[in-house]
JSON list of C-alpha atoms and ligand atoms in Angstrom, two decimals:
[
{"chain": "A", "resi": 1, "resn": "MET", "atom": "CA", "xyz": [0.00, 0.00, 0.00]},
{"chain": "A", "resi": 2, "resn": "THR", "atom": "CA", "xyz": [1.35, 3.39, -0.89]},
{"chain": "A", "resi": 3, "resn": "ASP", "atom": "CA", "xyz": [1.59, 6.18, 1.60]},
{"chain": "A", "resi": 4, "resn": "HIS", "atom": "CA", "xyz": [-1.03, 8.73, 0.61]},
{"chain": "A", "resi": 5, "resn": "VAL", "atom": "CA", "xyz": [0.46, 11.36, 2.90]},
{"chain": "A", "resi": 6, "resn": "ALA", "atom": "CA", "xyz": [2.99, 13.65, 1.23]},
{"chain": "A", "resi": 7, "resn": "PRO", "atom": "CA", "xyz": [6.54, 13.04, 2.53]},
{"chain": "A", "resi": 8, "resn": "GLU", "atom": "CA", "xyz": [6.77, 16.53, 3.97]},
{"chain": "A", "resi": 9, "resn": "ARG", "atom": "CA", "xyz": [3.59, 16.05, 5.94]},
{"chain": "A", "resi": 10, "resn": "ARG", "atom": "CA", "xyz": [4.66, 12.56, 6.93]},
{"chain": "A", "resi": 11, "resn": "SER", "atom": "CA", "xyz": [7.91, 13.79, 8.44]},
{"chain": "A", "resi": 12, "resn": "GLU", "atom": "CA", "xyz": [5.97, 16.47, 10.28]},
{"chain": "A", "resi": 13, "resn": "ILE", "atom": "CA", "xyz": [3.70, 13.82, 11.77]},
{"chain": "A", "resi": 14, "resn": "MET", "atom": "CA", "xyz": [6.64, 11.63, 12.73]},
{"chain": "A", "resi": 15, "resn": "SER", "atom": "CA", "xyz": [8.55, 14.46, 14.32]},
{"chain": "A", "resi": 16, "resn": "ARG", "atom": "CA", "xyz": [5.51, 15.33, 16.40]},
{"chain": "A", "resi": 17, "resn": "ILE", "atom": "CA", "xyz": [5.54, 11.81, 17.74]},
{"chain": "A", "resi": 18, "resn": "ASN", "atom": "CA", "xyz": [9.10, 12.42, 18.88]},
{"chain": "A", "resi": 19, "resn": "GLY", "atom": "CA", "xyz": [7.96, 15.38, 20.90]},
{"chain": "A", "resi": 20, "resn": "LYS", "atom": "CA", "xyz": [9.29, 18.01, 18.53]},
{"chain": "A", "resi": 21, "resn": "ASP", "atom": "CA", "xyz": [7.43, 20.54, 16.42]},
{"chain": "A", "resi": 22, "resn": "THR", "atom": "CA", "xyz": [5.00, 21.32, 19.17]},
{"chain": "A", "resi": 23, "resn": "SER", "atom": "CA", "xyz": [2.33, 23.69, 17.98]},
{"chain": "A", "resi": 24, "resn": "PRO", "atom": "CA", "xyz": [3.62, 26.84, 19.74]},
{"chain": "A", "resi": 25, "resn": "GLU", "atom": "CA", "xyz": [6.92, 26.27, 18.00]},
{"chain": "A", "resi": 26, "resn": "LEU", "atom": "CA", "xyz": [5.23, 25.75, 14.64]},
{"chain": "A", "resi": 27, "resn": "LEU", "atom": "CA", "xyz": [3.31, 29.00, 15.13]},
{"chain": "A", "resi": 28, "resn": "VAL", "atom": "CA", "xyz": [6.50, 30.94, 15.80]},
{"chain": "A", "resi": 29, "resn": "ARG", "atom": "CA", "xyz": [8.19, 29.30, 12.84]},
{"chain": "A", "resi": 30, "resn": "SER", "atom": "CA", "xyz": [5.38, 30.15, 10.46]},
{"chain": "A", "resi": 31, "resn": "LEU", "atom": "CA", "xyz": [5.26, 33.73, 11.75]},
{"chain": "A", "resi": 32, "resn": "LEU", "atom": "CA", "xyz": [9.02, 34.09, 11.21]},
{"chain": "A", "resi": 33, "resn": "TYR", "atom": "CA", "xyz": [8.67, 32.62, 7.74]},
{"chain": "A", "resi": 34, "resn": "ARG", "atom": "CA", "xyz": [5.92, 35.08, 6.83]},
{"chain": "A", "resi": 35, "resn": "MET", "atom": "CA", "xyz": [8.13, 37.88, 8.17]},
{"chain": "A", "resi": 36, "resn": "GLY", "atom": "CA", "xyz": [10.70, 36.81, 5.58]},
{"chain": "A", "resi": 37, "resn": "TYR", "atom": "CA", "xyz": [13.22, 35.07, 7.80]},
{"chain": "A", "resi": 38, "resn": "ARG", "atom": "CA", "xyz": [14.86, 31.79, 6.89]},
{"chain": "A", "resi": 39, "resn": "PHE", "atom": "CA", "xyz": [16.35, 29.53, 9.52]},
{"chain": "A", "resi": 40, "resn": "ARG", "atom": "CA", "xyz": [17.24, 26.00, 10.48]},
{"chain": "A", "resi": 41, "resn": "VAL", "atom": "CA", "xyz": [15.49, 23.93, 13.10]},
{"chain": "A", "resi": 42, "resn": "HIS", "atom": "CA", "xyz": [16.53, 21.46, 15.79]},
{"chain": "A", "resi": 43, "resn": "LEU", "atom": "CA", "xyz": [20.27, 21.65, 15.35]},
{"chain": "A", "resi": 44, "resn": "LYS", "atom": "CA", "xyz": [21.53, 18.64, 17.22]},
{"chain": "A", "resi": 45, "resn": "ASP", "atom": "CA", "xyz": [25.17, 19.81, 17.13]},
{"chain": "A", "resi": 46, "resn": "LEU", "atom": "CA", "xyz": [24.36, 22.72, 19.45]},
{"chain": "A", "resi": 47, "resn": "PRO", "atom": "CA", "xyz": [23.69, 22.60, 23.21]},
{"chain": "A", "resi": 48, "resn": "GLY", "atom": "CA", "xyz": [20.01, 21.92, 23.86]},
{"chain": "A", "resi": 49, "resn": "CYS", "atom": "CA", "xyz": [19.25, 21.13, 20.20]},
{"chain": "A", "resi": 50, "resn": "PRO", "atom": "CA", "xyz": [17.86, 24.65, 19.66]},
{"chain": "A", "resi": 51, "resn": "ASP", "atom": "CA", "xyz": [14.42, 24.99, 18.09]},
{"chain": "A", "resi": 52, "resn": "ILE", "atom": "CA", "xyz": [15.15, 27.79, 15.63]},
{"chain": "A", "resi": 53, "resn": "VAL", "atom": "CA", "xyz": [18.64, 28.76, 14.49]},
{"chain": "A", "resi": 54, "resn": "PHE", "atom": "CA", "xyz": [19.75, 31.79, 12.47]},
{"chain": "A", "resi": 55, "resn": "SER", "atom": "CA", "xyz": [23.31, 30.72, 11.64]},
{"chain": "A", "resi": 56, "resn": "ARG", "atom": "CA", "xyz": [24.48, 33.87, 9.86]},
{"chain": "A", "resi": 57, "resn": "ARG", "atom": "CA", "xyz": [23.11, 36.14, 12.57]},
{"chain": "A", "resi": 58, "resn": "ARG", "atom": "CA", "xyz": [24.42, 33.84, 15.33]},
{"chain": "A", "resi": 59, "resn": "LYS", "atom": "CA", "xyz": [21.01, 33.93, 16.96]},
{"chain": "A", "resi": 60, "resn": "ILE", "atom": "CA", "xyz": [18.85, 31.27, 18.47]},
{"chain": "A", "resi": 61, "resn": "ILE", "atom": "CA", "xyz": [15.22, 31.12, 19.51]},
{"chain": "A", "resi": 62, "resn": "PHE", "atom": "CA", "xyz": [13.75, 28.61, 21.90]},
{"chain": "A", "resi": 63, "resn": "VAL", "atom": "CA", "xyz": [9.97, 28.30, 22.07]},
{"chain": "A", "resi": 64, "resn": "HIS", "atom": "CA", "xyz": [9.05, 27.17, 25.56]},
{"chain": "A", "resi": 65, "resn": "GLY", "atom": "CA", "xyz": [5.83, 25.83, 26.99]},
{"chain": "A", "resi": 66, "resn": "CYS", "atom": "CA", "xyz": [5.06, 27.87, 30.11]},
{"chain": "A", "resi": 67, "resn": "PHE", "atom": "CA", "xyz": [4.36, 24.82, 32.24]},
{"chain": "A", "resi": 68, "resn": "TRP", "atom": "CA", "xyz": [7.25, 22.58, 31.17]},
{"chain": "A", "resi": 69, "resn": "HIS", "atom": "CA", "xyz": [9.80, 25.34, 31.44]},
{"chain": "A", "resi": 70, "resn": "SER", "atom": "CA", "xyz": [8.39, 27.06, 34.54]},
{"chain": "A", "resi": 71, "resn": "HIS", "atom": "CA", "xyz": [7.65, 30.49, 33.12]},
{"chain": "A", "resi": 72, "resn": "ARG", "atom": "CA", "xyz": [8.12, 32.71, 36.15]},
{"chain": "A", "resi": 73, "resn": "GLY", "atom": "CA", "xyz": [5.01, 34.60, 37.22]},
{"chain": "A", "resi": 74, "resn": "CYS", "atom": "CA", "xyz": [2.87, 32.97, 34.50]},
{"chain": "A", "resi": 75, "resn": "LYS", "atom": "CA", "xyz": [-0.43, 31.42, 35.48]},
{"chain": "A", "resi": 76, "resn": "ARG", "atom": "CA", "xyz": [0.10, 28.61, 32.98]},
{"chain": "A", "resi": 77, "resn": "ALA", "atom": "CA", "xyz": [3.12, 27.52, 35.00]},
{"chain": "A", "resi": 78, "resn": "ALA", "atom": "CA", "xyz": [1.16, 26.68, 38.17]},
{"chain": "A", "resi": 79, "resn": "LEU", "atom": "CA", "xyz": [2.03, 23.30, 39.67]},
{"chain": "A", "resi": 80, "resn": "PRO", "atom": "CA", "xyz": [-0.65, 20.58, 39.54]},
{"chain": "A", "resi": 81, "resn": "LYS", "atom": "CA", "xyz": [-2.45, 20.01, 42.84]},
{"chain": "A", "resi": 82, "resn": "SER", "atom": "CA", "xyz": [-1.38, 16.37, 43.14]},
{"chain": "A", "resi": 83, "resn": "ASN", "atom": "CA", "xyz": [2.11, 14.83, 43.06]},
{"chain": "A", "resi": 84, "resn": "VAL", "atom": "CA", "xyz": [3.51, 18.24, 43.84]},
{"chain": "A", "resi": 85, "resn": "GLU", "atom": "CA", "xyz": [6.96, 16.95, 44.80]},
{"chain": "A", "resi": 86, "resn": "PHE", "atom": "CA", "xyz": [7.24, 14.90, 41.64]},
{"chain": "A", "resi": 87, "resn": "TRP", "atom": "CA", "xyz": [6.42, 17.90, 39.48]},
{"chain": "A", "resi": 88, "resn": "ARG", "atom": "CA", "xyz": [8.60, 20.25, 41.44]},
{"chain": "A", "resi": 89, "resn": "HIS", "atom": "CA", "xyz": [11.57, 17.95, 40.93]},
{"chain": "A", "resi": 90, "resn": "LYS", "atom": "CA", "xyz": [10.88, 17.28, 37.27]},
{"chain": "A", "resi": 91, "resn": "LEU", "atom": "CA", "xyz": [10.32, 20.90, 36.37]},
{"chain": "A", "resi": 92, "resn": "SER", "atom": "CA", "xyz": [13.36, 22.10, 38.29]},
{"chain": "A", "resi": 93, "resn": "LYS", "atom": "CA", "xyz": [15.47, 19.64, 36.25]},
{"chain": "A", "resi": 94, "resn": "ASN", "atom": "CA", "xyz": [14.06, 21.15, 33.07]},
{"chain": "A", "resi": 95, "resn": "LYS", "atom": "CA", "xyz": [14.88, 24.60, 34.32]},
{"chain": "A", "resi": 96, "resn": "GLU", "atom": "CA", "xyz": [18.47, 23.65, 35.21]},
{"chain": "A", "resi": 97, "resn": "ARG", "atom": "CA", "xyz": [18.91, 22.16, 31.76]},
{"chain": "A", "resi": 98, "resn": "ASP", "atom": "CA", "xyz": [17.56, 25.33, 30.12]},
{"chain": "A", "resi": 99, "resn": "ILE", "atom": "CA", "xyz": [19.95, 27.49, 32.10]},
{"chain": "A", "resi": 100, "resn": "ALA", "atom": "CA", "xyz": [22.94, 25.27, 31.24]},
{"chain": "A", "resi": 101, "resn": "ASN", "atom": "CA", "xyz": [22.05, 25.21, 27.54]},
{"chain": "A", "resi": 102, "resn": "ARG", "atom": "CA", "xyz": [21.70, 28.96, 27.45]},
{"chain": "A", "resi": 103, "resn": "ARG", "atom": "CA", "xyz": [25.02, 29.46, 29.19]},
{"chain": "A", "resi": 104, "resn": "ASN", "atom": "CA", "xyz": [26.81, 27.07, 26.84]},
{"chain": "A", "resi": 105, "resn": "LEU", "atom": "CA", "xyz": [25.30, 28.66, 23.75]},
{"chain": "A", "resi": 106, "resn": "LYS", "atom": "CA", "xyz": [26.36, 32.12, 24.92]},
{"chain": "A", "resi": 107, "resn": "ARG", "atom": "CA", "xyz": [29.88, 30.85, 25.49]},
{"chain": "A", "resi": 108, "resn": "LEU", "atom": "CA", "xyz": [29.90, 29.68, 21.89]},
{"chain": "A", "resi": 109, "resn": "GLY", "atom": "CA", "xyz": [28.97, 33.19, 20.78]},
{"chain": "A", "resi": 110, "resn": "TRP", "atom": "CA", "xyz": [25.24, 32.78, 20.22]},
{"chain": "A", "resi": 111, "resn": "GLN", "atom": "CA", "xyz": [22.57, 35.24, 21.27]},
{"chain": "A", "resi": 112, "resn": "VAL", "atom": "CA", "xyz": [19.61, 33.40, 22.72]},
{"chain": "A", "resi": 113, "resn": "LYS", "atom": "CA", "xyz": [15.98, 34.43, 23.00]},
{"chain": "A", "resi": 114, "resn": "THR", "atom": "CA", "xyz": [13.19, 32.49, 24.67]},
{"chain": "A", "resi": 115, "resn": "ILE", "atom": "CA", "xyz": [9.67, 32.90, 23.37]},
{"chain": "A", "resi": 116, "resn": "TRP", "atom": "CA", "xyz": [7.01, 31.73, 25.81]},
{"chain": "A", "resi": 117, "resn": "GLN", "atom": "CA", "xyz": [3.84, 29.95, 24.80]},
{"chain": "A", "resi": 118, "resn": "CYS", "atom": "CA", "xyz": [1.71, 32.69, 26.41]},
{"chain": "A", "resi": 119, "resn": "GLU", "atom": "CA", "xyz": [3.34, 35.33, 24.17]},
{"chain": "A", "resi": 120, "resn": "LEU", "atom": "CA", "xyz": [1.60, 33.72, 21.21]},
{"chain": "A", "resi": 121, "resn": "ASN", "atom": "CA", "xyz": [-1.67, 35.29, 22.37]},
{"chain": "A", "resi": 122, "resn": "ASN", "atom": "CA", "xyz": [-0.53, 38.64, 21.08]},
{"chain": "A", "resi": 123, "resn": "PRO", "atom": "CA", "xyz": [0.84, 38.15, 17.54]},
{"chain": "A", "resi": 124, "resn": "PRO", "atom": "CA", "xyz": [1.58, 41.84, 16.78]},
{"chain": "A", "resi": 125, "resn": "LYS", "atom": "CA", "xyz": [3.61, 42.15, 19.98]},
{"chain": "A", "resi": 126, "resn": "LEU", "atom": "CA", "xyz": [5.33, 38.84, 19.31]},
{"chain": "A", "resi": 127, "resn": "GLU", "atom": "CA", "xyz": [6.26, 40.00, 15.83]},
{"chain": "A", "resi": 128, "resn": "ARG", "atom": "CA", "xyz": [7.84, 43.16, 17.27]},
{"chain": "A", "resi": 129, "resn": "THR", "atom": "CA", "xyz": [9.75, 41.13, 19.86]},
{"chain": "A", "resi": 130, "resn": "LEU", "atom": "CA", "xyz": [11.09, 38.82, 17.17]},
{"chain": "A", "resi": 131, "resn": "ARG", "atom": "CA", "xyz": [12.09, 41.67, 14.89]},
{"chain": "A", "resi": 132, "resn": "VAL", "atom": "CA", "xyz": [13.87, 43.56, 17.66]},
{"chain": "A", "resi": 133, "resn": "PHE", "atom": "CA", "xyz": [15.79, 40.44, 18.59]},
{"chain": "A", "resi": 134, "resn": "LEU", "atom": "CA", "xyz": [16.72, 39.49, 15.04]},
{"chain": "A", "resi": 135, "resn": "GLU", "atom": "CA", "xyz": [17.54, 42.98, 13.78]},
{"chain": "A", "resi": 136, "resn": "GLY", "atom": "CA", "xyz": [19.37, 44.07, 16.92]},
{"chain": "A", "resi": 137, "resn": "SER", "atom": "CA", "xyz": [23.13, 44.41, 17.01]},
{"chain": "A", "resi": 138, "resn": "ALA", "atom": "CA", "xyz": [25.00, 41.12, 17.04]},
{"chain": "A", "resi": 139, "resn": "LEU", "atom": "CA", "xyz": [27.95, 42.77, 18.73]},
{"chain": "A", "resi": 140, "resn": "CYS", "atom": "CA", "xyz": [26.86, 42.36, 22.31]},
{"chain": "B", "resi": 1, "resn": "ZN", "atom": "ZN1", "xyz": [3.83, 32.05, 30.20]}
]
């Protein structure tokens, strides 16, 4: 039987199964694309396998779910009412990993920006944030 799903779509489906290409990330990617930016995704050679990579600009964007990455002060990041210790431990590990990845990327000369899931609620503001980050000086 032939696969009636186009290969592009098929690889998108498969990568979703692997936990990548979450929808907030896809939204940011499609916004960036419409803004005219071109980029690479999920570069395994870099610390943390960054979501969106602008090689020439030496810039990286991570798109983080507010809950999984403990967005400080965000209501989406509230701990579940049960198994509190389990979640606290798990989420603090995620946070430590994020901090380490960020530090390592900066050491390698990359500028790193995190876009939070909740920022997707305001596309015009998100677009400004992205443009400021991407067009800003790379010399800092
Ligand atoms: Zn948030």
